[in-house]
Amino acid sequence: AQSVTQLDSHVSVSEGTPVLLRCNYSSSYSPSLFWYVQHPNKGLQLLLKYTSAATLVKGINGFEAEFKKSETSFHLTKPSAHMSDAAEYFCVVSDSNFGNEKLTFGTGTRLTIIP
Amino acid sequence: ETGVTQSPTHLIKTRGQQVTLRCSSQSGHNTVSWYQQALGQGPQFIFQYYREEENGRGNFPPRFSGLQFPNYSSELNVNALELDDSALYLCASSGTGTEDEQYFGPGTRLTVT
């Protein structure tokens, strides 16, 4: 079975400093991987997705992630944090290459931005 | 384009009761997935419906059941509610194209007392 492990339950960074949210995956074949963000009282929003194309994936709001097969990692980064980035972030793996089938979520990382 | 909507927003039920949650999919989408998100956890896949048929199920007991209607809207039914069923229930819709992602609704917060 496929799974993802988010290595930090809570990350705090100062506004304007880089963000790093860590995710490792386990899969018996080349996975499709995603990062979703959940703001309070709002639905989950897709930030970016990796589906076996380029290993460096750029998403919305300045976020990007790099797929590293040798390290089984898919860490999310942003060069400069903004107050509006404060939210819960989920690393997700899909059963399919399309992302429209069963999604398996990590336990989430809460990102806090310090003014 | 209308996004995914869910109703009700919140509800409170008593243990042993039954509940029905509703989801309207995004225009043009024919697939609906349901997820349960317990407090402080990531969402867990309950099941998926494609063109009115169940198309995959997670590790949930049979008292969790669903329907999808010809207009692709969907219902999640939970019988014999237990305290552990208290959670945020999320609905997501998608198409079947190779680039289609799942679009999530805001969820229904269910509290079982």
PDB file of C-alpha atoms in Angstrom:
ATOM      1  CA  ALA A   1       0.000   0.000   0.000  1.00  0.00           C
ATOM      2  CA  GLN A   2       1.119   3.509  -0.748  1.00  0.00           C
ATOM      3  CA  SER A   3       1.680   5.959   2.083  1.00  0.00           C
ATOM      4  CA  VAL A   4       3.199   9.323   2.903  1.00  0.00           C
ATOM      5  CA  THR A   5       4.888  10.505   6.095  1.00  0.00           C
ATOM      6  CA  GLN A   6       5.025  14.169   6.978  1.00  0.00           C
ATOM      7  CA  LEU A   7       8.058  14.586   9.170  1.00  0.00           C
ATOM      8  CA  ASP A   8       6.955  17.711  11.049  1.00  0.00           C
ATOM      9  CA  SER A   9       3.566  18.230  12.625  1.00  0.00           C
ATOM     10  CA  HIS A  10       4.234  21.948  13.159  1.00  0.00           C
ATOM     11  CA  VAL A  11       6.618  24.393  11.466  1.00  0.00           C
ATOM     12  CA  SER A  12       7.084  28.035  12.442  1.00  0.00           C
ATOM     13  CA  VAL A  13       8.965  30.530  10.278  1.00  0.00           C
ATOM     14  CA  SER A  14       9.305  34.278  10.255  1.00  0.00           C
ATOM     15  CA  GLU A  15       7.650  36.277   7.502  1.00  0.00           C
ATOM     16  CA  GLY A  16      10.045  36.680   4.573  1.00  0.00           C
ATOM     17  CA  THR A  17      12.145  33.602   5.403  1.00  0.00           C
ATOM     18  CA  PRO A  18      12.161  30.295   3.493  1.00  0.00           C
ATOM     19  CA  VAL A  19       9.629  27.549   4.111  1.00  0.00           C
ATOM     20  CA  LEU A  20      10.449  23.824   4.078  1.00  0.00           C
ATOM     21  CA  LEU A  21       7.769  21.211   4.724  1.00  0.00           C
ATOM     22  CA  ARG A  22       9.076  17.648   4.568  1.00  0.00           C
ATOM     23  CA  CYS A  23       7.366  14.580   3.136  1.00  0.00           C
ATOM     24  CA  ASN A  24       8.586  11.047   2.506  1.00  0.00           C
ATOM     25  CA  TYR A  25       6.605   8.540   0.503  1.00  0.00           C
ATOM     26  CA  SER A  26       6.383   4.791   0.261  1.00  0.00           C
ATOM     27  CA  SER A  27       5.264   3.210  -2.995  1.00  0.00           C
ATOM     28  CA  SER A  28       5.890   0.019  -4.885  1.00  0.00           C
ATOM     29  CA  TYR A  29       5.893   1.895  -8.183  1.00  0.00           C
ATOM     30  CA  SER A  30       6.293   5.429  -9.460  1.00  0.00           C
ATOM     31  CA  PRO A  31       3.717   7.414  -7.522  1.00  0.00           C
ATOM     32  CA  SER A  32       1.650  10.484  -8.223  1.00  0.00           C
ATOM     33  CA  LEU A  33       2.251  12.966  -5.430  1.00  0.00           C
ATOM     34  CA  PHE A  34       0.476  16.148  -4.410  1.00  0.00           C
ATOM     35  CA  TRP A  35       0.534  18.916  -1.869  1.00  0.00           C
ATOM     36  CA  TYR A  36      -2.799  20.307  -0.681  1.00  0.00           C
ATOM     37  CA  VAL A  37      -3.369  23.278   1.617  1.00  0.00           C
ATOM     38  CA  GLN A  38      -6.271  23.706   4.037  1.00  0.00           C
ATOM     39  CA  HIS A  39      -7.081  27.127   5.427  1.00  0.00           C
ATOM     40  CA  PRO A  40      -9.425  27.307   8.437  1.00  0.00           C
ATOM     41  CA  ASN A  41     -13.062  26.843   7.464  1.00  0.00           C
ATOM     42  CA  LYS A  42     -12.134  26.420   3.812  1.00  0.00           C
ATOM     43  CA  GLY A  43     -11.881  23.417   1.528  1.00  0.00           C
ATOM     44  CA  LEU A  44      -8.680  21.717   0.531  1.00  0.00           C
ATOM     45  CA  GLN A  45      -6.862  23.403  -2.336  1.00  0.00           C
ATOM     46  CA  LEU A  46      -4.312  21.784  -4.627  1.00  0.00           C
ATOM     47  CA  LEU A  47      -0.930  23.525  -4.486  1.00  0.00           C
ATOM     48  CA  LEU A  48       0.943  21.323  -6.937  1.00  0.00           C
ATOM     49  CA  LYS A  49       1.221  17.801  -8.313  1.00  0.00           C
ATOM     50  CA  TYR A  50       3.903  15.439  -9.582  1.00  0.00           C
ATOM     51  CA  THR A  51       2.873  12.842 -12.152  1.00  0.00           C
ATOM     52  CA  SER A  52       6.190  11.476 -13.512  1.00  0.00           C
ATOM     53  CA  ALA A  53       7.037  14.452 -15.674  1.00  0.00           C
ATOM     54  CA  ALA A  54       9.576  17.043 -14.470  1.00  0.00           C
ATOM     55  CA  THR A  55      10.942  16.266 -11.011  1.00  0.00           C
ATOM     56  CA  LEU A  56      10.827  19.932  -9.960  1.00  0.00           C
ATOM     57  CA  VAL A  57       7.215  20.967  -9.797  1.00  0.00           C
ATOM     58  CA  LYS A  58       6.044  24.548  -9.519  1.00  0.00           C
ATOM     59  CA  GLY A  59       2.712  25.312  -7.941  1.00  0.00           C
ATOM     60  CA  ILE A  60       0.551  28.224  -6.967  1.00  0.00           C
ATOM     61  CA  ASN A  61       1.501  31.072  -4.636  1.00  0.00           C
ATOM     62  CA  GLY A  62       5.238  30.582  -5.165  1.00  0.00           C
ATOM     63  CA  PHE A  63       5.424  27.040  -3.798  1.00  0.00           C
ATOM     64  CA  GLU A  64       7.437  24.286  -5.423  1.00  0.00           C
ATOM     65  CA  ALA A  65       8.398  20.695  -4.652  1.00  0.00           C
ATOM     66  CA  GLU A  66      11.106  18.348  -5.848  1.00  0.00           C
ATOM     67  CA  PHE A  67      10.553  14.644  -6.384  1.00  0.00           C
ATOM     68  CA  LYS A  68      13.670  12.695  -5.313  1.00  0.00           C
ATOM     69  CA  LYS A  69      13.307   9.000  -6.008  1.00  0.00           C
ATOM     70  CA  SER A  70      16.636   8.080  -4.367  1.00  0.00           C
ATOM     71  CA  GLU A  71      15.486   9.691  -1.130  1.00  0.00           C
ATOM     72  CA  THR A  72      11.756   8.841  -1.532  1.00  0.00           C
ATOM     73  CA  SER A  73      11.033  12.460  -0.706  1.00  0.00           C
ATOM     74  CA  PHE A  74       8.738  15.184  -1.991  1.00  0.00           C
ATOM     75  CA  HIS A  75       9.493  18.238   0.129  1.00  0.00           C
ATOM     76  CA  LEU A  76       7.548  21.490  -0.297  1.00  0.00           C
ATOM     77  CA  THR A  77       9.444  24.791  -0.362  1.00  0.00           C
ATOM     78  CA  LYS A  78       8.844  28.501  -0.753  1.00  0.00           C
ATOM     79  CA  PRO A  79      11.607  31.105  -0.860  1.00  0.00           C
ATOM     80  CA  SER A  80       9.838  33.740   1.207  1.00  0.00           C
ATOM     81  CA  ALA A  81       6.940  33.132   3.600  1.00  0.00           C
ATOM     82  CA  HIS A  82       3.915  35.398   3.643  1.00  0.00           C
ATOM     83  CA  MET A  83       1.400  35.786   6.443  1.00  0.00           C
ATOM     84  CA  SER A  84      -1.299  34.356   4.177  1.00  0.00           C
ATOM     85  CA  ASP A  85       0.651  31.066   3.981  1.00  0.00           C
ATOM     86  CA  ALA A  86      -0.384  30.158   7.526  1.00  0.00           C
ATOM     87  CA  ALA A  87      -2.462  26.984   7.124  1.00  0.00           C
ATOM     88  CA  GLU A  88      -2.402  23.182   7.314  1.00  0.00           C
ATOM     89  CA  TYR A  89      -0.481  21.443   4.539  1.00  0.00           C
ATOM     90  CA  PHE A  90      -0.996  17.863   3.437  1.00  0.00           C
ATOM     91  CA  CYS A  91       1.288  15.651   1.392  1.00  0.00           C
ATOM     92  CA  VAL A  92      -0.798  13.213  -0.643  1.00  0.00           C
ATOM     93  CA  VAL A  93      -0.218  10.139  -2.794  1.00  0.00           C
ATOM     94  CA  SER A  94      -2.655   8.851  -5.410  1.00  0.00           C
ATOM     95  CA  ASP A  95      -3.501   5.350  -6.543  1.00  0.00           C
ATOM     96  CA  SER A  96      -3.542   6.527 -10.126  1.00  0.00           C
ATOM     97  CA  ASN A  97      -1.530   8.723 -12.437  1.00  0.00           C
ATOM     98  CA  PHE A  98      -4.433  11.092 -12.773  1.00  0.00           C
ATOM     99  CA  GLY A  99      -5.149  12.209  -9.230  1.00  0.00           C
ATOM    100  CA  ASN A 100      -8.835  11.539  -9.616  1.00  0.00           C
ATOM    101  CA  GLU A 101      -8.838   8.251  -7.733  1.00  0.00           C
ATOM    102  CA  LYS A 102      -8.221   7.365  -4.121  1.00  0.00           C
ATOM    103  CA  LEU A 103      -5.994   9.901  -2.377  1.00  0.00           C
ATOM    104  CA  THR A 104      -3.987   8.914   0.704  1.00  0.00           C
ATOM    105  CA  PHE A 105      -3.173  11.894   2.919  1.00  0.00           C
ATOM    106  CA  GLY A 106      -0.382  12.435   5.381  1.00  0.00           C
ATOM    107  CA  THR A 107      -1.159  13.631   8.890  1.00  0.00           C
ATOM    108  CA  GLY A 108      -0.520  17.260   7.992  1.00  0.00           C
ATOM    109  CA  THR A 109       1.931  20.015   8.895  1.00  0.00           C
ATOM    110  CA  ARG A 110       0.644  23.181  10.498  1.00  0.00           C
ATOM    111  CA  LEU A 111       2.583  26.184   9.210  1.00  0.00           C
ATOM    112  CA  THR A 112       2.731  29.229  11.450  1.00  0.00           C
ATOM    113  CA  ILE A 113       4.137  32.525  10.170  1.00  0.00           C
ATOM    114  CA  ILE A 114       5.704  34.830  12.739  1.00  0.00           C
ATOM    115  CA  PRO A 115       5.308  38.551  11.936  1.00  0.00           C
TER     116      PRO A 115
ATOM    117  CA  GLU B   1     -18.404  27.824 -12.883  1.00  0.00           C
ATOM    118  CA  THR B   2     -19.921  26.606  -9.601  1.00  0.00           C
ATOM    119  CA  GLY B   3     -17.581  24.850  -7.212  1.00  0.00           C
ATOM    120  CA  VAL B   4     -18.267  21.855  -5.000  1.00  0.00           C
ATOM    121  CA  THR B   5     -20.927  22.546  -2.399  1.00  0.00           C
ATOM    122  CA  GLN B   6     -21.894  20.534   0.660  1.00  0.00           C
ATOM    123  CA  SER B   7     -24.834  20.607   3.026  1.00  0.00           C
ATOM    124  CA  PRO B   8     -25.402  21.023   5.839  1.00  0.00           C
ATOM    125  CA  THR B   9     -22.414  22.950   7.155  1.00  0.00           C
ATOM    126  CA  HIS B  10     -22.739  21.608  10.662  1.00  0.00           C
ATOM    127  CA  LEU B  11     -24.969  19.136  12.420  1.00  0.00           C
ATOM    128  CA  ILE B  12     -25.241  17.411  15.729  1.00  0.00           C
ATOM    129  CA  LYS B  13     -26.587  13.886  16.101  1.00  0.00           C
ATOM    130  CA  THR B  14     -27.007  11.410  18.907  1.00  0.00           C
ATOM    131  CA  ARG B  15     -25.258   8.061  19.041  1.00  0.00           C
ATOM    132  CA  GLY B  16     -27.304   5.404  17.231  1.00  0.00           C
ATOM    133  CA  GLN B  17     -29.010   7.845  14.890  1.00  0.00           C
ATOM    134  CA  GLN B  18     -28.637   7.991  11.129  1.00  0.00           C
ATOM    135  CA  VAL B  19     -27.357  10.938   9.076  1.00  0.00           C
ATOM    136  CA  THR B  20     -27.324  11.962   5.414  1.00  0.00           C
ATOM    137  CA  LEU B  21     -24.787  14.404   4.028  1.00  0.00           C
ATOM    138  CA  ARG B  22     -25.095  15.946   0.590  1.00  0.00           C
ATOM    139  CA  CYS B  23     -22.650  17.058  -2.061  1.00  0.00           C
ATOM    140  CA  SER B  24     -23.104  18.848  -5.367  1.00  0.00           C
ATOM    141  CA  SER B  25     -20.242  18.269  -7.742  1.00  0.00           C
ATOM    142  CA  GLN B  26     -18.563  20.904  -9.833  1.00  0.00           C
ATOM    143  CA  SER B  27     -20.063  21.478 -13.260  1.00  0.00           C
ATOM    144  CA  GLY B  28     -18.758  18.944 -15.781  1.00  0.00           C
ATOM    145  CA  HIS B  29     -17.511  16.474 -13.169  1.00  0.00           C
ATOM    146  CA  ASN B  30     -18.861  12.914 -13.085  1.00  0.00           C
ATOM    147  CA  THR B  31     -16.857  11.481 -10.179  1.00  0.00           C
ATOM    148  CA  VAL B  32     -17.410  12.144  -6.483  1.00  0.00           C
ATOM    149  CA  SER B  33     -15.193  11.004  -3.617  1.00  0.00           C
ATOM    150  CA  TRP B  34     -15.921  11.203   0.104  1.00  0.00           C
ATOM    151  CA  TYR B  35     -13.348  11.610   2.859  1.00  0.00           C
ATOM    152  CA  GLN B  36     -13.514  11.656   6.652  1.00  0.00           C
ATOM    153  CA  GLN B  37     -11.203  14.037   8.500  1.00  0.00           C
ATOM    154  CA  ALA B  38     -11.013  13.491  12.238  1.00  0.00           C
ATOM    155  CA  LEU B  39      -9.744  16.351  14.362  1.00  0.00           C
ATOM    156  CA  GLY B  40      -5.990  16.812  13.939  1.00  0.00           C
ATOM    157  CA  GLN B  41      -5.741  14.143  11.239  1.00  0.00           C
ATOM    158  CA  GLY B  42      -5.489  14.009   7.483  1.00  0.00           C
ATOM    159  CA  PRO B  43      -8.563  13.068   5.459  1.00  0.00           C
ATOM    160  CA  GLN B  44      -9.239   9.365   4.980  1.00  0.00           C
ATOM    161  CA  PHE B  45     -10.846   7.967   1.826  1.00  0.00           C
ATOM    162  CA  ILE B  46     -14.331   6.533   2.395  1.00  0.00           C
ATOM    163  CA  PHE B  47     -15.444   5.722  -1.149  1.00  0.00           C
ATOM    164  CA  GLN B  48     -15.800   7.063  -4.667  1.00  0.00           C
ATOM    165  CA  TYR B  49     -18.718   7.119  -7.089  1.00  0.00           C
ATOM    166  CA  TYR B  50     -18.380   7.256 -10.862  1.00  0.00           C
ATOM    167  CA  ARG B  51     -21.475   7.504 -13.032  1.00  0.00           C
ATOM    168  CA  GLU B  52     -23.705   6.336 -10.180  1.00  0.00           C
ATOM    169  CA  GLU B  53     -21.646   3.242  -9.334  1.00  0.00           C
ATOM    170  CA  GLU B  54     -19.279   2.743  -6.402  1.00  0.00           C
ATOM    171  CA  ASN B  55     -15.750   2.838  -7.796  1.00  0.00           C
ATOM    172  CA  GLY B  56     -13.509   2.052  -4.854  1.00  0.00           C
ATOM    173  CA  ARG B  57     -13.900   1.953  -1.092  1.00  0.00           C
ATOM    174  CA  GLY B  58     -11.628   2.612   1.819  1.00  0.00           C
ATOM    175  CA  ASN B  59     -11.480   0.835   5.165  1.00  0.00           C
ATOM    176  CA  PHE B  60     -14.913   1.875   6.449  1.00  0.00           C
ATOM    177  CA  PRO B  61     -17.698  -0.411   7.695  1.00  0.00           C
ATOM    178  CA  PRO B  62     -20.871  -1.054   5.653  1.00  0.00           C
ATOM    179  CA  ARG B  63     -22.875   1.368   7.786  1.00  0.00           C
ATOM    180  CA  PHE B  64     -21.174   4.026   5.657  1.00  0.00           C
ATOM    181  CA  SER B  65     -23.014   4.017   2.338  1.00  0.00           C
ATOM    182  CA  GLY B  66     -23.494   6.353  -0.549  1.00  0.00           C
ATOM    183  CA  LEU B  67     -25.411   7.256  -3.633  1.00  0.00           C
ATOM    184  CA  GLN B  68     -24.720   9.208  -6.758  1.00  0.00           C
ATOM    185  CA  PHE B  69     -27.554  10.684  -8.770  1.00  0.00           C
ATOM    186  CA  PRO B  70     -27.902  11.190 -12.552  1.00  0.00           C
ATOM    187  CA  ASN B  71     -26.831  14.829 -12.147  1.00  0.00           C
ATOM    188  CA  TYR B  72     -23.675  13.503 -10.392  1.00  0.00           C
ATOM    189  CA  SER B  73     -24.547  14.934  -7.016  1.00  0.00           C
ATOM    190  CA  SER B  74     -24.016  12.531  -4.151  1.00  0.00           C
ATOM    191  CA  GLU B  75     -25.098  11.538  -0.669  1.00  0.00           C
ATOM    192  CA  LEU B  76     -23.167   9.960   2.167  1.00  0.00           C
ATOM    193  CA  ASN B  77     -25.287   8.008   4.644  1.00  0.00           C
ATOM    194  CA  VAL B  78     -24.063   6.826   8.012  1.00  0.00           C
ATOM    195  CA  ASN B  79     -26.207   4.471  10.090  1.00  0.00           C
ATOM    196  CA  ALA B  80     -25.934   3.640  13.785  1.00  0.00           C
ATOM    197  CA  LEU B  81     -23.750   6.642  14.530  1.00  0.00           C
ATOM    198  CA  GLU B  82     -20.878   6.193  16.948  1.00  0.00           C
ATOM    199  CA  LEU B  83     -18.975   8.837  18.887  1.00  0.00           C
ATOM    200  CA  ASP B  84     -15.902   8.222  16.699  1.00  0.00           C
ATOM    201  CA  ASP B  85     -17.892   9.268  13.643  1.00  0.00           C
ATOM    202  CA  SER B  86     -17.526  12.865  14.802  1.00  0.00           C
ATOM    203  CA  ALA B  87     -15.420  14.470  12.076  1.00  0.00           C
ATOM    204  CA  LEU B  88     -15.317  16.797   9.099  1.00  0.00           C
ATOM    205  CA  TYR B  89     -16.713  15.026   6.048  1.00  0.00           C
ATOM    206  CA  LEU B  90     -15.271  16.224   2.770  1.00  0.00           C
ATOM    207  CA  CYS B  91     -16.614  15.705  -0.693  1.00  0.00           C
ATOM    208  CA  ALA B  92     -14.444  16.045  -3.789  1.00  0.00           C
ATOM    209  CA  SER B  93     -15.437  15.977  -7.428  1.00  0.00           C
ATOM    210  CA  SER B  94     -13.360  15.316 -10.510  1.00  0.00           C
ATOM    211  CA  GLY B  95     -13.614  14.441 -14.159  1.00  0.00           C
ATOM    212  CA  THR B  96     -11.956  11.496 -15.837  1.00  0.00           C
ATOM    213  CA  GLY B  97      -9.419  13.260 -17.987  1.00  0.00           C
ATOM    214  CA  THR B  98      -5.732  12.571 -17.561  1.00  0.00           C
ATOM    215  CA  GLU B  99      -5.084  15.943 -15.963  1.00  0.00           C
ATOM    216  CA  ASP B 100      -8.159  16.037 -13.745  1.00  0.00           C
ATOM    217  CA  GLU B 101      -7.630  16.722 -10.084  1.00  0.00           C
ATOM    218  CA  GLN B 102     -10.080  16.447  -7.209  1.00  0.00           C
ATOM    219  CA  TYR B 103     -11.780  19.665  -6.157  1.00  0.00           C
ATOM    220  CA  PHE B 104     -12.895  19.705  -2.550  1.00  0.00           C
ATOM    221  CA  GLY B 105     -15.933  21.231  -0.944  1.00  0.00           C
ATOM    222  CA  PRO B 106     -15.790  23.052   2.404  1.00  0.00           C
ATOM    223  CA  GLY B 107     -17.031  20.017   4.303  1.00  0.00           C
ATOM    224  CA  THR B 108     -19.759  19.105   6.775  1.00  0.00           C
ATOM    225  CA  ARG B 109     -18.830  19.111  10.454  1.00  0.00           C
ATOM    226  CA  LEU B 110     -20.641  16.208  12.172  1.00  0.00           C
ATOM    227  CA  THR B 111     -20.728  15.980  15.940  1.00  0.00           C
ATOM    228  CA  VAL B 112     -22.070  12.804  17.558  1.00  0.00           C
ATOM    229  CA  THR B 113     -23.009  13.053  21.230  1.00  0.00           C
TER     230      THR B 113
END
